[in-house]
Amino acid sequence: CDITADLPKGNEQAGIKNHNAKHGCRICTIDYDELHDMSFNLAAGGRYHHNTTLQFQALNNVRTQAERDLLSMQYGIRDKPSIFDNIFRDRHLQCPHDAFHCMGGLANKMLQSTFTILTSKGEESFLNFWKHFEFPNIWSRQQNPITHLNSYFFSDYLRLTMIMPFLIDRTINNNNLLKETFINHVVTSCNLSRKNQVISQLRYLWVLFAKLVALIFKKIFNEATHNELKNYITQWGYLVAKIFPSITQLPNFHIIRHFDMHIRNFATLVNTAVPTKEMIHRLFKNIIPHSNKKNIELDFMQRYNTLQALRYLLDGGIDFRYNNETQLNFKELSKSQCIQSLLNSWYISKLQVEFESNIDDYLIDNVTHLGQTIFRDYKEV
């Protein structure tokens, strides 16, 4: 189980101060002024549930508000723990960062930084190639990225990120399209021998970022892709610090270093992304549309347990994980008044779908149980 949220809400759920505080990371204790430090030891400087619990206890034992404020700032925790601490959980491991918000924010800053270094001729050349680029047909039409970038959704930022290496390769073919101050900055920071190498450095930065975004939203991870992701994070982090150093001061820049731990804990970063949680929330809202000031625990328990029990009965009441000789007798169990009241007013109707395959592959069972007729369509395994 995990609680996913963007930076402000996620920190609140973990009991940590906002991300712009002196110690505002909910996974580690890095100082706000050191967010750019790629060598920070995340294990040695990490936040751990039992240590944070002791810090909240120490905060609760002080007598004056001045002492509370001092300890709160020193530890980077809020005055009171999160309401979620009433349940059994790890406030740090089970409150991962949202990769969608993080990478969308970084993509926005990367695009803004890139457009600010273009001359007027560079902007004109970029828009000309952008208008005639071969966009996928399923993409929605995008507005002018230079003048209307703030009107973009996160998905628009990420889509534009995927094609930026190609746009830069076609657009920026000479240094006259870039501002002189930026050229001199990159030559100095990257120790380049010639100014015409600046374009290749900028293009390579966007190639690294596009590959990084693609890997972060990958749905299957193994040890090889995991190591590849860590490698791209390191390469992009060091290069962007030289070309666009202002990006390294953002909390999102530091957050991507914690993605390694999130993948270890939750298999992928898509599993903990806010869009996934929004879909789960929609399912719950369809079950219980009005949940304000209401104890919904029994409602969820009734639906989960009921549907699992019905699935079990429709499969013949056999669980192949256990010995068949020890299976429960559902005929006797069905006579219980508690079971009958639990299933009262519940039914599963016939699924209205059009099957493209042979209809013989599907069975329609008419199951009579507890005085109710249940129609169920399911595919024969």
Short mmCIF file of C-alpha atoms in Angstrom, two decimals:
data_model
loop_
_atom_site.label_atom_id
_atom_site.label_comp_id
_atom_site.label_asym_id
_atom_site.label_seq_id
_atom_site.Cartn_x
_atom_site.Cartn_y
_atom_site.Cartn_z
CA CYS A 1 0.00 0.00 0.00
CA ASP A 2 1.26 3.48 -0.77
CA ILE A 3 0.03 7.08 -0.66
CA THR A 4 1.06 8.97 -3.78
CA ALA A 5 0.85 12.75 -4.10
CA ASP A 6 2.71 15.72 -5.51
CA LEU A 7 5.24 17.62 -3.41
CA PRO A 8 3.08 19.73 -1.02
CA LYS A 9 0.46 17.08 -0.24
CA GLY A 10 2.97 14.23 -0.16
CA ASN A 11 5.13 16.03 2.40
CA GLU A 12 2.07 16.74 4.51
CA GLN A 13 1.05 13.07 4.46
CA ALA A 14 4.57 12.08 5.54
CA GLY A 15 4.65 14.69 8.33
CA ILE A 16 7.52 16.60 6.68
CA LYS A 17 7.73 20.34 6.08
CA ASN A 18 7.12 21.71 2.59
CA HIS A 19 9.71 21.03 -0.09
CA ASN A 20 11.04 24.61 0.06
CA ALA A 21 12.00 24.27 3.74
CA LYS A 22 15.60 23.85 4.91
CA HIS A 23 15.13 20.06 5.09
CA GLY A 24 12.10 19.63 2.86
CA CYS A 25 12.67 16.21 1.30
CA ARG A 26 10.39 13.54 2.76
CA ILE A 27 12.84 10.73 1.95
CA CYS A 28 16.15 12.22 3.10
CA THR A 29 17.54 15.13 5.14
CA ILE A 30 19.40 16.98 2.38
CA ASP A 31 19.69 20.72 2.88
CA TYR A 32 17.68 22.93 0.51
CA ASP A 33 20.88 24.68 -0.62
CA GLU A 34 22.43 21.31 -1.56
CA LEU A 35 19.69 19.95 -3.82
CA HIS A 36 22.12 20.16 -6.73
CA ASP A 37 24.60 17.80 -5.04
CA MET A 38 24.55 14.52 -6.98
CA SER A 39 27.05 12.97 -4.55
CA PHE A 40 24.84 13.31 -1.46
CA ASN A 41 24.70 9.96 0.39
CA LEU A 42 21.00 9.07 0.34
CA ALA A 43 21.42 6.09 2.70
CA ALA A 44 23.44 7.90 5.36
CA GLY A 45 21.28 11.01 5.14
CA GLY A 46 17.96 9.21 4.70
CA ARG A 47 14.85 9.58 6.82
CA TYR A 48 13.77 6.42 8.63
CA HIS A 49 10.41 5.77 10.21
CA HIS A 50 11.65 4.94 13.71
CA ASN A 51 13.96 7.97 13.79
CA THR A 52 11.16 10.31 12.70
CA THR A 53 8.90 8.82 15.37
CA LEU A 54 11.51 9.67 18.00
CA GLN A 55 11.76 13.19 16.60
CA PHE A 56 8.00 13.67 16.92
CA GLN A 57 8.19 12.41 20.51
CA ALA A 58 10.98 14.88 21.29
CA LEU A 59 8.95 17.66 19.68
CA ASN A 60 5.93 16.72 21.78
CA ASN A 61 7.94 16.82 25.03
CA VAL A 62 9.22 20.40 24.76
CA ARG A 63 7.42 23.02 26.80
CA THR A 64 7.64 26.28 24.85
CA GLN A 65 6.57 27.12 21.32
CA ALA A 66 10.01 28.59 20.59
CA GLU A 67 11.62 25.24 21.36
CA ARG A 68 9.05 23.47 19.18
CA ASP A 69 9.78 25.79 16.27
CA LEU A 70 13.53 25.27 16.67
CA LEU A 71 13.29 21.47 16.76
CA SER A 72 10.77 21.44 13.94
CA MET A 73 13.13 23.46 11.73
CA GLN A 74 16.12 21.34 12.77
CA TYR A 75 14.42 18.04 11.96
CA GLY A 76 12.39 19.33 9.00
CA ILE A 77 9.17 17.89 10.40
CA ARG A 78 5.76 19.43 11.03
CA ASP A 79 4.40 20.37 14.44
CA LYS A 80 2.11 17.34 14.44
CA PRO A 81 2.43 13.96 12.69
CA SER A 82 0.18 13.08 9.76
CA ILE A 83 -3.26 11.64 10.37
CA PHE A 84 -2.09 8.60 8.39
CA ASP A 85 0.27 7.75 11.26
CA ASN A 86 -2.76 6.26 13.01
CA ILE A 87 -2.47 3.28 10.66
CA PHE A 88 0.41 0.82 10.49
CA ARG A 89 2.71 2.10 7.74
CA ASP A 90 6.16 3.47 6.97
CA ARG A 91 5.67 7.20 6.51
CA HIS A 92 8.68 7.49 4.18
CA LEU A 93 8.81 4.28 2.16
CA GLN A 94 5.06 4.19 1.59
CA CYS A 95 4.75 7.82 0.51
CA PRO A 96 6.67 7.80 -2.79
CA HIS A 97 7.17 10.78 -5.07
CA ASP A 98 4.97 11.10 -8.11
CA ALA A 99 7.06 10.60 -11.24
CA PHE A 100 4.43 12.22 -13.49
CA HIS A 101 4.43 15.57 -11.64
CA CYS A 102 8.20 15.44 -11.18
CA MET A 103 9.14 14.82 -14.80
CA GLY A 104 6.42 17.13 -16.10
CA GLY A 105 7.84 19.95 -13.99
CA LEU A 106 11.40 19.24 -15.12
CA ALA A 107 10.30 19.10 -18.77
CA ASN A 108 8.65 22.50 -18.36
CA LYS A 109 11.86 24.01 -16.95
CA MET A 110 13.97 22.37 -19.66
CA LEU A 111 11.75 23.81 -22.38
CA GLN A 112 11.68 27.28 -20.83
CA SER A 113 15.46 27.30 -20.46
CA THR A 114 15.94 26.19 -24.05
CA PHE A 115 13.59 28.78 -25.54
CA THR A 116 15.24 31.63 -23.60
CA ILE A 117 18.63 30.96 -25.25
CA LEU A 118 17.26 31.28 -28.80
CA THR A 119 17.65 34.47 -30.76
CA SER A 120 14.72 35.88 -32.73
CA LYS A 121 15.96 34.02 -35.81
CA GLY A 122 16.33 30.88 -33.71
CA GLU A 123 12.71 31.13 -32.51
CA GLU A 124 11.50 31.65 -36.08
CA SER A 125 13.47 28.64 -37.31
CA PHE A 126 12.26 26.46 -34.42
CA LEU A 127 8.58 27.30 -34.98
CA ASN A 128 8.92 26.66 -38.71
CA PHE A 129 10.20 23.13 -38.18
CA TRP A 130 7.79 22.54 -35.26
CA LYS A 131 4.76 23.37 -37.43
CA HIS A 132 5.79 20.87 -40.10
CA PHE A 133 6.97 18.11 -37.78
CA GLU A 134 5.52 14.62 -38.25
CA PHE A 135 3.38 14.43 -35.11
CA PRO A 136 1.59 11.13 -34.34
CA ASN A 137 -2.06 11.25 -35.36
CA ILE A 138 -3.26 10.37 -31.86
CA TRP A 139 -1.62 13.45 -30.31
CA SER A 140 -3.80 16.46 -29.62
CA ARG A 141 -2.91 19.65 -31.43
CA GLN A 142 -0.43 21.73 -29.45
CA GLN A 143 -0.25 25.50 -29.12
CA ASN A 144 2.81 27.57 -29.89
CA PRO A 145 5.36 26.21 -27.37
CA ILE A 146 7.32 29.47 -27.17
CA THR A 147 4.43 31.86 -26.51
CA HIS A 148 1.90 29.48 -24.89
CA LEU A 149 4.09 27.04 -22.97
CA ASN A 150 2.33 27.85 -19.68
CA SER A 151 -0.96 26.66 -21.22
CA TYR A 152 0.42 23.15 -21.75
CA PHE A 153 -0.64 20.12 -19.73
CA PHE A 154 2.01 17.85 -18.22
CA SER A 155 1.31 15.34 -20.99
CA ASP A 156 2.04 18.06 -23.58
CA TYR A 157 5.38 18.83 -21.91
CA LEU A 158 6.37 15.17 -22.01
CA ARG A 159 5.27 14.71 -25.62
CA LEU A 160 7.26 17.73 -26.71
CA THR A 161 10.22 16.32 -24.78
CA MET A 162 10.16 13.19 -26.94
CA ILE A 163 10.60 15.16 -30.15
CA MET A 164 12.90 17.95 -28.91
CA PRO A 165 16.13 16.13 -29.91
CA PHE A 166 14.85 15.95 -33.50
CA LEU A 167 13.64 19.57 -33.50
CA ILE A 168 16.99 20.85 -32.19
CA ASP A 169 18.87 18.74 -34.73
CA ARG A 170 16.83 20.22 -37.59
CA THR A 171 16.50 23.75 -36.23
CA ILE A 172 19.81 24.81 -34.70
CA ASN A 173 22.46 24.36 -37.38
CA ASN A 174 24.66 27.36 -36.57
CA ASN A 175 25.59 29.47 -33.56
CA ASN A 176 23.79 32.52 -34.93
CA LEU A 177 20.53 31.00 -33.70
CA LEU A 178 21.79 30.95 -30.08
CA LYS A 179 22.49 33.91 -27.82
CA GLU A 180 26.14 34.82 -27.42
CA THR A 181 25.98 34.81 -23.61
CA PHE A 182 24.77 31.21 -23.60
CA ILE A 183 27.48 30.12 -26.04
CA ASN A 184 30.22 31.63 -23.89
CA HIS A 185 28.73 30.05 -20.77
CA VAL A 186 28.66 26.53 -22.26
CA VAL A 187 32.16 26.86 -23.70
CA THR A 188 33.48 27.76 -20.25
CA SER A 189 31.48 25.29 -18.16
CA CYS A 190 32.01 22.31 -20.50
CA ASN A 191 35.64 23.17 -21.33
CA LEU A 192 34.99 23.19 -25.06
CA SER A 193 37.70 24.04 -27.55
CA ARG A 194 35.37 25.40 -30.24
CA LYS A 195 32.08 27.28 -30.13
CA ASN A 196 30.46 25.06 -32.74
CA GLN A 197 30.52 22.24 -30.15
CA VAL A 198 27.85 24.04 -28.13
CA ILE A 199 25.06 22.82 -30.41
CA SER A 200 26.09 19.18 -30.04
CA GLN A 201 26.18 19.57 -26.23
CA LEU A 202 22.67 21.04 -26.21
CA ARG A 203 21.37 18.29 -28.48
CA TYR A 204 23.00 15.59 -26.36
CA LEU A 205 21.43 17.07 -23.23
CA TRP A 206 17.97 16.70 -24.75
CA VAL A 207 18.74 13.18 -25.97
CA LEU A 208 19.65 12.17 -22.43
CA PHE A 209 16.53 13.79 -20.99
CA ALA A 210 14.20 12.19 -23.56
CA LYS A 211 15.68 8.74 -22.87
CA LEU A 212 15.44 9.38 -19.14
CA VAL A 213 11.74 10.22 -19.39
CA ALA A 214 11.07 7.14 -21.52
CA LEU A 215 12.80 4.88 -18.99
CA ILE A 216 11.05 6.42 -16.00
CA PHE A 217 7.62 5.58 -17.45
CA LYS A 218 8.65 2.10 -18.54
CA LYS A 219 6.14 -0.53 -17.42
CA ILE A 220 8.61 -3.40 -17.01
CA PHE A 221 11.90 -3.18 -15.15
CA ASN A 222 14.72 -5.64 -14.78
CA GLU A 223 18.22 -5.25 -13.40
CA ALA A 224 19.60 -4.07 -16.75
CA THR A 225 16.99 -1.33 -17.29
CA HIS A 226 17.30 -0.36 -13.64
CA ASN A 227 21.04 0.22 -14.01
CA GLU A 228 20.44 2.01 -17.31
CA LEU A 229 18.04 4.42 -15.60
CA LYS A 230 20.56 5.21 -12.84
CA ASN A 231 23.19 5.82 -15.50
CA TYR A 232 20.98 8.27 -17.42
CA ILE A 233 20.06 10.11 -14.21
CA THR A 234 23.75 10.60 -13.43
CA GLN A 235 24.73 11.65 -16.96
CA TRP A 236 21.84 14.06 -17.39
CA GLY A 237 22.30 15.48 -13.89
CA TYR A 238 25.94 16.38 -14.39
CA LEU A 239 25.40 17.78 -17.89
CA VAL A 240 22.36 19.90 -17.05
CA ALA A 241 24.32 21.36 -14.12
CA LYS A 242 26.79 22.72 -16.66
CA ILE A 243 24.32 23.93 -19.30
CA PHE A 244 21.24 24.97 -17.27
CA PRO A 245 22.48 25.22 -13.65
CA SER A 246 19.26 26.84 -12.41
CA ILE A 247 17.41 23.53 -12.95
CA THR A 248 19.63 21.79 -10.39
CA GLN A 249 18.23 24.02 -7.63
CA LEU A 250 14.73 22.60 -8.08
CA PRO A 251 13.35 19.97 -5.66
CA ASN A 252 12.32 17.87 -8.67
CA PHE A 253 15.96 17.61 -9.70
CA HIS A 254 16.79 15.98 -6.38
CA ILE A 255 13.67 13.79 -6.37
CA ILE A 256 14.74 11.76 -9.40
CA ARG A 257 17.59 10.32 -7.32
CA HIS A 258 14.97 8.63 -5.11
CA PHE A 259 13.35 6.87 -8.07
CA ASP A 260 15.82 4.03 -7.64
CA MET A 261 14.34 3.22 -4.22
CA HIS A 262 10.75 3.61 -5.43
CA ILE A 263 11.35 1.11 -8.23
CA ARG A 264 12.83 -1.36 -5.76
CA ASN A 265 9.78 -1.04 -3.52
CA PHE A 266 6.95 -0.84 -6.08
CA ALA A 267 8.40 -2.58 -9.18
CA THR A 268 7.80 0.43 -11.48
CA LEU A 269 7.23 4.15 -11.18
CA VAL A 270 3.98 3.87 -13.11
CA ASN A 271 2.49 1.86 -10.23
CA THR A 272 2.85 4.85 -7.90
CA ALA A 273 2.02 7.62 -10.39
CA VAL A 274 -0.91 9.92 -9.66
CA PRO A 275 -2.79 9.00 -12.91
CA THR A 276 -2.89 5.38 -11.72
CA LYS A 277 -4.16 6.43 -8.30
CA GLU A 278 -6.77 8.69 -9.91
CA MET A 279 -8.19 5.69 -11.78
CA ILE A 280 -8.34 3.71 -8.54
CA HIS A 281 -10.04 6.66 -6.84
CA ARG A 282 -12.62 6.74 -9.64
CA LEU A 283 -13.42 3.08 -9.07
CA PHE A 284 -13.96 3.74 -5.38
CA LYS A 285 -16.13 6.77 -6.07
CA ASN A 286 -18.32 4.70 -8.37
CA ILE A 287 -18.87 2.27 -5.50
CA ILE A 288 -19.47 4.92 -2.83
CA PRO A 289 -20.29 8.28 -4.47
CA HIS A 290 -21.02 10.04 -1.16
CA SER A 291 -18.30 9.43 1.39
CA ASN A 292 -18.11 12.68 3.36
CA LYS A 293 -18.38 12.19 7.14
CA LYS A 294 -19.22 8.53 6.63
CA ASN A 295 -17.50 5.36 7.80
CA ILE A 296 -16.92 3.64 4.46
CA GLU A 297 -14.84 0.76 5.81
CA LEU A 298 -17.82 -1.62 6.08
CA ASP A 299 -18.98 -0.68 2.56
CA PHE A 300 -15.62 -1.59 1.06
CA MET A 301 -15.33 -4.75 3.14
CA GLN A 302 -18.77 -5.88 2.06
CA ARG A 303 -18.05 -5.39 -1.61
CA TYR A 304 -14.55 -6.88 -1.60
CA ASN A 305 -15.49 -9.92 0.48
CA THR A 306 -18.73 -10.49 -1.40
CA LEU A 307 -17.19 -10.37 -4.85
CA GLN A 308 -14.30 -12.59 -3.80
CA ALA A 309 -16.70 -15.11 -2.30
CA LEU A 310 -18.90 -15.15 -5.40
CA ARG A 311 -15.86 -15.60 -7.62
CA TYR A 312 -14.85 -18.52 -5.43
CA LEU A 313 -18.30 -20.13 -5.66
CA LEU A 314 -18.53 -19.67 -9.42
CA ASP A 315 -15.19 -21.43 -9.78
CA GLY A 316 -16.71 -24.44 -8.06
CA GLY A 317 -15.63 -23.58 -4.55
CA ILE A 318 -12.16 -24.98 -5.13
CA ASP A 319 -8.92 -23.21 -4.43
CA PHE A 320 -6.15 -25.02 -6.31
CA ARG A 321 -3.53 -23.60 -3.95
CA TYR A 322 -4.70 -25.94 -1.20
CA ASN A 323 -5.28 -29.64 -0.80
CA ASN A 324 -8.66 -30.63 -2.25
CA GLU A 325 -9.39 -32.82 0.77
CA THR A 326 -9.39 -29.79 3.08
CA GLN A 327 -11.77 -27.61 1.05
CA LEU A 328 -14.63 -25.97 2.96
CA ASN A 329 -18.20 -27.22 2.60
CA PHE A 330 -19.99 -24.24 1.07
CA LYS A 331 -23.34 -25.96 1.17
CA GLU A 332 -23.25 -25.84 4.95
CA LEU A 333 -21.76 -22.36 5.01
CA SER A 334 -24.52 -21.00 2.77
CA LYS A 335 -27.13 -21.77 5.44
CA SER A 336 -25.64 -19.17 7.79
CA GLN A 337 -27.92 -16.21 8.48
CA CYS A 338 -24.89 -13.91 8.58
CA ILE A 339 -23.90 -14.89 5.05
CA GLN A 340 -27.44 -14.42 3.80
CA SER A 341 -27.69 -10.92 5.28
CA LEU A 342 -24.30 -9.98 3.86
CA LEU A 343 -25.35 -10.96 0.33
CA ASN A 344 -28.78 -9.40 0.60
CA SER A 345 -29.70 -7.32 -2.50
CA TRP A 346 -26.50 -8.33 -4.30
CA TYR A 347 -26.44 -9.84 -7.78
CA ILE A 348 -24.23 -10.16 -10.85
CA SER A 349 -26.01 -9.64 -14.13
CA LYS A 350 -25.10 -11.02 -17.52
CA LEU A 351 -22.24 -9.11 -19.16
CA GLN A 352 -23.49 -7.40 -22.32
CA VAL A 353 -20.52 -7.69 -24.68
CA GLU A 354 -19.97 -8.82 -28.22
CA PHE A 355 -17.55 -11.69 -28.48
CA GLU A 356 -15.27 -11.67 -31.50
CA SER A 357 -14.06 -15.21 -30.97
CA ASN A 358 -15.98 -18.48 -31.05
CA ILE A 359 -18.99 -18.40 -28.71
CA ASP A 360 -18.22 -21.99 -27.73
CA ASP A 361 -15.19 -20.70 -25.84
CA TYR A 362 -17.51 -19.07 -23.33
CA LEU A 363 -19.77 -20.67 -20.77
CA ILE A 364 -22.91 -19.17 -19.28
CA ASP A 365 -23.58 -20.54 -15.84
CA ASN A 366 -26.92 -20.17 -14.12
CA VAL A 367 -26.03 -20.48 -10.46
CA THR A 368 -28.71 -20.49 -7.78
CA HIS A 369 -27.34 -19.63 -4.36
CA LEU A 370 -28.92 -18.23 -1.20
CA GLY A 371 -32.26 -17.83 -2.91
CA GLN A 372 -30.80 -15.59 -5.64
CA THR A 373 -30.20 -16.32 -9.30
CA ILE A 374 -26.80 -15.15 -10.48
CA PHE A 375 -25.88 -15.02 -14.15
CA ARG A 376 -22.19 -14.99 -14.86
CA ASP A 377 -20.25 -15.00 -18.13
CA TYR A 378 -16.67 -16.08 -17.93
CA LYS A 379 -14.10 -17.52 -20.23
CA GLU A 380 -13.23 -21.15 -19.87
CA VAL A 381 -9.63 -21.64 -18.78
#
